[in-house]
Amino acid sequence: MGFWQRTRALRWWIIAIVMLGTIVNYLVRQTLGVVVATESFQADVPMTKEQYSWVTGVFQAFIMLQPVVGYILDRIGLRNGMAIFATAWALLTFAHGWVTSWQGLAVLRGALGFAEGTSHTAGLKVVSEWFPARERGMAGGIYNLGASAGIALAGPIVAMAIVWWNWRAAFYVAGGLALLWVVLWLLYYRTPEEHPTVSPEELALIRSGQEAHVQTTGEKPRVLSLLGRRNFWGIALPRFLADPTWATLTFWLPLYLSEVRGFNLGELAIAVVLPFVAADIGCLFGPALALWLERRGIALIDARRWTFTIGALMMTSMIFVGGVTSPYTAVALLSIGAFAHQMLSVTCLTMASDLFRKNEVGTVAGMAGTMANLGVLIFTLLIGALVVRIGYDPFFIALGVLDLIAAALLWTLVRKPGEDQGRESGWIPILLGAILAGGLTLFYATSAAPAPCALFTSFSACDVPIAMRGIWGFGLALALFGIVIEIRARRNRAA
């Protein structure tokens, strides 16, 4: 009898491999966030802050294609799909070391964004396949540790690469690590039913802990049906509001600490790590708190909502980051925010596997990820356009408020299994799309916008970044898509 059959703990080794993959995923994407703050990179690849926001915006725009990635993983299988996408991470990261212009960097970031959309989608599929319901929160917390750990490792790796070689070497190191993970994944990952070393007892434990409402039906995921369910939007909208925090820490923290707080490269390598170490702790604390609440008689979904709410209250620490004079106090407040964000983020992520069937989880996670990254895209473009004029302080205040709104939506929209799930409807995407398109139109009609337009002037006639036009188009398309969903739902009810 092998080691894993004796210990009956193969599922924890599997989630550890996923965590390592998440570390590599976020190390790869964060390498640029640290490199861009160095003088050598700025000399070789000159760009303004607004151009940098376009580079990060392109990444976020393509990572919004997570529904496509999730659907591919649902259709071709997790093992082969992840091997293909992770190999793409590696090759694209190597190519980052050859760029000479911000335009070329933007092209590579777009391709990398699409490939890296597999991270949370794959993690949630593994959690839903390998873990009983009571262990999913902790499993989700463990794999999500990789997000903050990867970003934390990026600072020291970039600093060492620059000291020993140059900034380009940091991308070569990150790409090499991605290829090593692909080998590890192919060697060890299988589904529970196909894995040669899973014990019968562990397989029985996994199967017995699966709720009836999440069992696969073997059907293709029905995208329009999923988009018409309030539980989907109950997950997607909180992620839309919460994820800008993570993007701010990932893309803008090194620049903020170096330019506003005066940190040098050595101080930066340490200061950038601290919020992500706190985030790692939050990844484990959130699931542990939800489990503690559940053991005291609170229903699983309510336990997760309370955990999210507590994290949202802690996120208000971000409001005070810009107001403190000490740079070390600012880092401490950012660390509390990072802890709180991961505490609530992993809770919301895990709810997809609690509420949807296994054959739907990849698609649901991908579509929710699209909404999350839309929030990131809007926020990071606003920072790039306005930070020179208004500074970072208003953005920190916004981060402290958005999660409170997200918590209210989580309580309002999500319905527990066994409750009346309500009928399918397109009104949520209709309203959200109208808010996005209308809000952006009004923003560019005011003096707050970097390039104000008259209310009925075409965006093409004004100096509006193409990414912002894309967001406006996305909002309009979402509203029209909602109309289609509503018409379909009404026809089904009439049939």
PDB file of C-alpha atoms in Angstrom, residues 74-249:
ATOM      1  CA  ASP A  74     -15.152  22.192 -18.758  1.00  0.00           C
ATOM      2  CA  ARG A  75     -15.077  20.695 -22.272  1.00  0.00           C
ATOM      3  CA  ILE A  76     -11.521  19.327 -22.788  1.00  0.00           C
ATOM      4  CA  GLY A  77     -10.736  18.419 -19.205  1.00  0.00           C
ATOM      5  CA  LEU A  78      -8.728  20.018 -16.467  1.00  0.00           C
ATOM      6  CA  ARG A  79      -5.469  18.062 -16.786  1.00  0.00           C
ATOM      7  CA  ASN A  80      -4.751  18.740 -20.458  1.00  0.00           C
ATOM      8  CA  GLY A  81      -6.276  22.198 -20.398  1.00  0.00           C
ATOM      9  CA  MET A  82      -4.122  23.464 -17.550  1.00  0.00           C
ATOM     10  CA  ALA A  83      -0.970  21.988 -19.091  1.00  0.00           C
ATOM     11  CA  ILE A  84      -1.633  23.887 -22.322  1.00  0.00           C
ATOM     12  CA  PHE A  85      -2.453  27.203 -20.644  1.00  0.00           C
ATOM     13  CA  ALA A  86       0.409  27.054 -18.118  1.00  0.00           C
ATOM     14  CA  THR A  87       2.895  26.364 -20.936  1.00  0.00           C
ATOM     15  CA  ALA A  88       1.560  29.539 -22.532  1.00  0.00           C
ATOM     16  CA  TRP A  89       2.246  31.450 -19.281  1.00  0.00           C
ATOM     17  CA  ALA A  90       5.861  30.348 -19.468  1.00  0.00           C
ATOM     18  CA  LEU A  91       6.496  31.201 -23.120  1.00  0.00           C
ATOM     19  CA  LEU A  92       4.788  34.579 -22.907  1.00  0.00           C
ATOM     20  CA  THR A  93       6.718  35.464 -19.756  1.00  0.00           C
ATOM     21  CA  PHE A  94      10.014  34.660 -21.486  1.00  0.00           C
ATOM     22  CA  ALA A  95       8.962  37.037 -24.267  1.00  0.00           C
ATOM     23  CA  HIS A  96       8.490  39.858 -21.724  1.00  0.00           C
ATOM     24  CA  GLY A  97      12.260  39.915 -21.368  1.00  0.00           C
ATOM     25  CA  TRP A  98      12.653  40.957 -25.009  1.00  0.00           C
ATOM     26  CA  VAL A  99      10.336  43.996 -25.110  1.00  0.00           C
ATOM     27  CA  THR A 100      11.598  47.444 -26.054  1.00  0.00           C
ATOM     28  CA  SER A 101       8.364  49.471 -26.172  1.00  0.00           C
ATOM     29  CA  TRP A 102       5.180  49.795 -24.154  1.00  0.00           C
ATOM     30  CA  GLN A 103       3.131  48.856 -27.211  1.00  0.00           C
ATOM     31  CA  GLY A 104       4.917  45.509 -27.519  1.00  0.00           C
ATOM     32  CA  LEU A 105       4.507  45.030 -23.780  1.00  0.00           C
ATOM     33  CA  ALA A 106       0.767  45.654 -24.096  1.00  0.00           C
ATOM     34  CA  VAL A 107       0.445  42.940 -26.762  1.00  0.00           C
ATOM     35  CA  LEU A 108       2.224  40.414 -24.553  1.00  0.00           C
ATOM     36  CA  ARG A 109       0.171  41.382 -21.509  1.00  0.00           C
ATOM     37  CA  GLY A 110      -3.031  40.828 -23.454  1.00  0.00           C
ATOM     38  CA  ALA A 111      -1.990  37.317 -24.472  1.00  0.00           C
ATOM     39  CA  LEU A 112      -0.793  36.558 -20.952  1.00  0.00           C
ATOM     40  CA  GLY A 113      -4.075  37.811 -19.511  1.00  0.00           C
ATOM     41  CA  PHE A 114      -6.049  35.336 -21.604  1.00  0.00           C
ATOM     42  CA  ALA A 115      -3.791  32.404 -20.656  1.00  0.00           C
ATOM     43  CA  GLU A 116      -3.744  33.304 -16.968  1.00  0.00           C
ATOM     44  CA  GLY A 117      -7.533  33.348 -16.730  1.00  0.00           C
ATOM     45  CA  THR A 118      -7.279  29.668 -15.817  1.00  0.00           C
ATOM     46  CA  SER A 119      -5.987  30.238 -12.281  1.00  0.00           C
ATOM     47  CA  HIS A 120      -9.139  30.566 -10.157  1.00  0.00           C
ATOM     48  CA  THR A 121     -11.270  28.685 -12.671  1.00  0.00           C
ATOM     49  CA  ALA A 122      -9.075  25.593 -12.415  1.00  0.00           C
ATOM     50  CA  GLY A 123      -8.698  25.942  -8.655  1.00  0.00           C
ATOM     51  CA  LEU A 124     -12.453  25.950  -8.108  1.00  0.00           C
ATOM     52  CA  LYS A 125     -12.908  22.921 -10.359  1.00  0.00           C
ATOM     53  CA  VAL A 126     -10.310  20.994  -8.357  1.00  0.00           C
ATOM     54  CA  VAL A 127     -11.992  21.995  -5.095  1.00  0.00           C
ATOM     55  CA  SER A 128     -15.401  20.887  -6.364  1.00  0.00           C
ATOM     56  CA  GLU A 129     -14.048  17.564  -7.659  1.00  0.00           C
ATOM     57  CA  TRP A 130     -11.692  16.581  -4.840  1.00  0.00           C
ATOM     58  CA  PHE A 131     -13.260  17.888  -1.627  1.00  0.00           C
ATOM     59  CA  PRO A 132     -16.439  17.292   0.370  1.00  0.00           C
ATOM     60  CA  ALA A 133     -18.500  20.376   1.190  1.00  0.00           C
ATOM     61  CA  ARG A 134     -17.164  20.868   4.721  1.00  0.00           C
ATOM     62  CA  GLU A 135     -13.555  20.982   3.476  1.00  0.00           C
ATOM     63  CA  ARG A 136     -14.041  23.205   0.444  1.00  0.00           C
ATOM     64  CA  GLY A 137     -13.503  26.481   2.285  1.00  0.00           C
ATOM     65  CA  MET A 138     -10.135  25.412   3.673  1.00  0.00           C
ATOM     66  CA  ALA A 139      -9.102  23.866   0.351  1.00  0.00           C
ATOM     67  CA  GLY A 140     -10.030  27.107  -1.416  1.00  0.00           C
ATOM     68  CA  GLY A 141      -8.049  29.076   1.141  1.00  0.00           C
ATOM     69  CA  ILE A 142      -4.989  26.888   0.636  1.00  0.00           C
ATOM     70  CA  TYR A 143      -4.881  27.184  -3.138  1.00  0.00           C
ATOM     71  CA  ASN A 144      -5.647  30.912  -2.902  1.00  0.00           C
ATOM     72  CA  LEU A 145      -2.584  31.320  -0.684  1.00  0.00           C
ATOM     73  CA  GLY A 146      -0.670  31.124  -3.913  1.00  0.00           C
ATOM     74  CA  ALA A 147      -2.020  34.473  -5.127  1.00  0.00           C
ATOM     75  CA  SER A 148      -0.451  36.509  -2.356  1.00  0.00           C
ATOM     76  CA  ALA A 149       2.586  34.241  -2.031  1.00  0.00           C
ATOM     77  CA  GLY A 150       3.376  34.630  -5.737  1.00  0.00           C
ATOM     78  CA  ILE A 151       3.120  38.400  -5.535  1.00  0.00           C
ATOM     79  CA  ALA A 152       5.213  38.468  -2.346  1.00  0.00           C
ATOM     80  CA  LEU A 153       7.950  36.398  -4.003  1.00  0.00           C
ATOM     81  CA  ALA A 154       8.046  38.680  -7.027  1.00  0.00           C
ATOM     82  CA  GLY A 155       9.687  41.527  -5.071  1.00  0.00           C
ATOM     83  CA  PRO A 156      12.753  39.596  -3.830  1.00  0.00           C
ATOM     84  CA  ILE A 157      13.125  37.685  -7.135  1.00  0.00           C
ATOM     85  CA  VAL A 158      13.098  40.888  -9.181  1.00  0.00           C
ATOM     86  CA  ALA A 159      15.495  42.608  -6.780  1.00  0.00           C
ATOM     87  CA  MET A 160      17.949  39.677  -6.910  1.00  0.00           C
ATOM     88  CA  ALA A 161      17.683  39.407 -10.696  1.00  0.00           C
ATOM     89  CA  ILE A 162      18.464  43.106 -11.116  1.00  0.00           C
ATOM     90  CA  VAL A 163      21.407  42.978  -8.701  1.00  0.00           C
ATOM     91  CA  TRP A 164      22.883  39.801 -10.228  1.00  0.00           C
ATOM     92  CA  TRP A 165      21.918  40.311 -13.908  1.00  0.00           C
ATOM     93  CA  ASN A 166      19.260  42.775 -15.136  1.00  0.00           C
ATOM     94  CA  TRP A 167      15.499  43.307 -15.159  1.00  0.00           C
ATOM     95  CA  ARG A 168      15.021  41.001 -18.150  1.00  0.00           C
ATOM     96  CA  ALA A 169      16.351  38.039 -16.173  1.00  0.00           C
ATOM     97  CA  ALA A 170      13.417  38.308 -13.745  1.00  0.00           C
ATOM     98  CA  PHE A 171      11.035  37.310 -16.556  1.00  0.00           C
ATOM     99  CA  TYR A 172      13.258  34.403 -17.599  1.00  0.00           C
ATOM    100  CA  VAL A 173      13.284  33.043 -14.039  1.00  0.00           C
ATOM    101  CA  ALA A 174       9.481  33.338 -13.729  1.00  0.00           C
ATOM    102  CA  GLY A 175       8.957  31.612 -17.093  1.00  0.00           C
ATOM    103  CA  GLY A 176      11.248  28.750 -16.102  1.00  0.00           C
ATOM    104  CA  LEU A 177       9.278  28.194 -12.907  1.00  0.00           C
ATOM    105  CA  ALA A 178       6.066  27.983 -14.945  1.00  0.00           C
ATOM    106  CA  LEU A 179       7.513  25.195 -17.110  1.00  0.00           C
ATOM    107  CA  LEU A 180       8.602  23.245 -14.027  1.00  0.00           C
ATOM    108  CA  TRP A 181       5.065  23.434 -12.655  1.00  0.00           C
ATOM    109  CA  VAL A 182       3.633  22.022 -15.906  1.00  0.00           C
ATOM    110  CA  VAL A 183       5.792  18.923 -15.423  1.00  0.00           C
ATOM    111  CA  LEU A 184       4.603  18.532 -11.817  1.00  0.00           C
ATOM    112  CA  TRP A 185       0.954  18.931 -12.875  1.00  0.00           C
ATOM    113  CA  LEU A 186       1.140  16.318 -15.622  1.00  0.00           C
ATOM    114  CA  LEU A 187       2.879  13.852 -13.318  1.00  0.00           C
ATOM    115  CA  TYR A 188       0.372  14.005 -10.469  1.00  0.00           C
ATOM    116  CA  TYR A 189      -3.037  15.373 -11.477  1.00  0.00           C
ATOM    117  CA  ARG A 190      -5.972  13.113 -12.284  1.00  0.00           C
ATOM    118  CA  THR A 191      -9.651  13.207 -11.302  1.00  0.00           C
ATOM    119  CA  PRO A 192     -10.468  11.264  -8.107  1.00  0.00           C
ATOM    120  CA  GLU A 193     -12.054   8.429 -10.123  1.00  0.00           C
ATOM    121  CA  GLU A 194      -9.023   8.129 -12.425  1.00  0.00           C
ATOM    122  CA  HIS A 195      -6.188   8.648  -9.942  1.00  0.00           C
ATOM    123  CA  PRO A 196      -4.168   5.433  -9.462  1.00  0.00           C
ATOM    124  CA  THR A 197      -3.099   6.139  -5.873  1.00  0.00           C
ATOM    125  CA  VAL A 198      -6.333   7.351  -4.265  1.00  0.00           C
ATOM    126  CA  SER A 199      -7.540   4.982  -1.549  1.00  0.00           C
ATOM    127  CA  PRO A 200     -11.086   3.573  -1.631  1.00  0.00           C
ATOM    128  CA  GLU A 201     -11.729   5.178   1.766  1.00  0.00           C
ATOM    129  CA  GLU A 202     -10.668   8.646   0.600  1.00  0.00           C
ATOM    130  CA  LEU A 203     -12.686   8.302  -2.593  1.00  0.00           C
ATOM    131  CA  ALA A 204     -15.730   7.330  -0.530  1.00  0.00           C
ATOM    132  CA  LEU A 205     -15.168  10.370   1.738  1.00  0.00           C
ATOM    133  CA  ILE A 206     -15.039  12.695  -1.266  1.00  0.00           C
ATOM    134  CA  ARG A 207     -18.178  11.228  -2.814  1.00  0.00           C
ATOM    135  CA  SER A 208     -20.154  11.142   0.413  1.00  0.00           C
ATOM    136  CA  GLY A 209     -19.512  14.840   1.078  1.00  0.00           C
ATOM    137  CA  GLN A 210     -20.956  16.027  -2.231  1.00  0.00           C
ATOM    138  CA  GLU A 211     -24.381  17.650  -1.924  1.00  0.00           C
ATOM    139  CA  ALA A 212     -27.072  16.480  -4.336  1.00  0.00           C
ATOM    140  CA  HIS A 213     -27.550  19.952  -5.844  1.00  0.00           C
ATOM    141  CA  VAL A 214     -23.915  20.167  -7.052  1.00  0.00           C
ATOM    142  CA  GLN A 215     -23.751  16.770  -8.755  1.00  0.00           C
ATOM    143  CA  THR A 216     -22.926  16.898 -12.450  1.00  0.00           C
ATOM    144  CA  THR A 217     -25.694  16.288 -14.956  1.00  0.00           C
ATOM    145  CA  GLY A 218     -23.310  15.557 -17.832  1.00  0.00           C
ATOM    146  CA  GLU A 219     -24.853  18.386 -19.863  1.00  0.00           C
ATOM    147  CA  LYS A 220     -23.042  21.306 -21.439  1.00  0.00           C
ATOM    148  CA  PRO A 221     -23.189  24.432 -19.248  1.00  0.00           C
ATOM    149  CA  ARG A 222     -26.130  26.625 -20.339  1.00  0.00           C
ATOM    150  CA  VAL A 223     -24.650  30.096 -20.353  1.00  0.00           C
ATOM    151  CA  LEU A 224     -27.886  32.058 -20.782  1.00  0.00           C
ATOM    152  CA  SER A 225     -29.538  30.073 -18.001  1.00  0.00           C
ATOM    153  CA  LEU A 226     -26.619  30.720 -15.643  1.00  0.00           C
ATOM    154  CA  LEU A 227     -26.654  34.449 -16.437  1.00  0.00           C
ATOM    155  CA  GLY A 228     -30.336  34.573 -15.577  1.00  0.00           C
ATOM    156  CA  ARG A 229     -29.847  33.185 -12.056  1.00  0.00           C
ATOM    157  CA  ARG A 230     -29.634  35.540  -9.105  1.00  0.00           C
ATOM    158  CA  ASN A 231     -27.090  33.297  -7.356  1.00  0.00           C
ATOM    159  CA  PHE A 232     -24.637  33.901 -10.191  1.00  0.00           C
ATOM    160  CA  TRP A 233     -24.949  37.667  -9.812  1.00  0.00           C
ATOM    161  CA  GLY A 234     -24.832  37.272  -6.038  1.00  0.00           C
ATOM    162  CA  ILE A 235     -21.269  36.027  -6.512  1.00  0.00           C
ATOM    163  CA  ALA A 236     -20.264  38.059  -9.569  1.00  0.00           C
ATOM    164  CA  LEU A 237     -21.237  41.537  -8.337  1.00  0.00           C
ATOM    165  CA  PRO A 238     -19.383  41.274  -4.990  1.00  0.00           C
ATOM    166  CA  ARG A 239     -16.307  40.143  -6.929  1.00  0.00           C
ATOM    167  CA  PHE A 240     -16.758  43.101  -9.323  1.00  0.00           C
ATOM    168  CA  LEU A 241     -16.640  45.468  -6.345  1.00  0.00           C
ATOM    169  CA  ALA A 242     -13.977  43.657  -4.285  1.00  0.00           C
ATOM    170  CA  ASP A 243     -11.259  42.759  -6.792  1.00  0.00           C
ATOM    171  CA  PRO A 244     -10.034  46.331  -7.476  1.00  0.00           C
ATOM    172  CA  THR A 245      -8.276  46.054  -4.102  1.00  0.00           C
ATOM    173  CA  TRP A 246      -6.152  43.192  -5.331  1.00  0.00           C
ATOM    174  CA  ALA A 247      -5.324  44.989  -8.585  1.00  0.00           C
ATOM    175  CA  THR A 248      -4.289  48.109  -6.691  1.00  0.00           C
ATOM    176  CA  LEU A 249      -1.933  46.084  -4.498  1.00  0.00           C
TER     177      LEU A 249
END
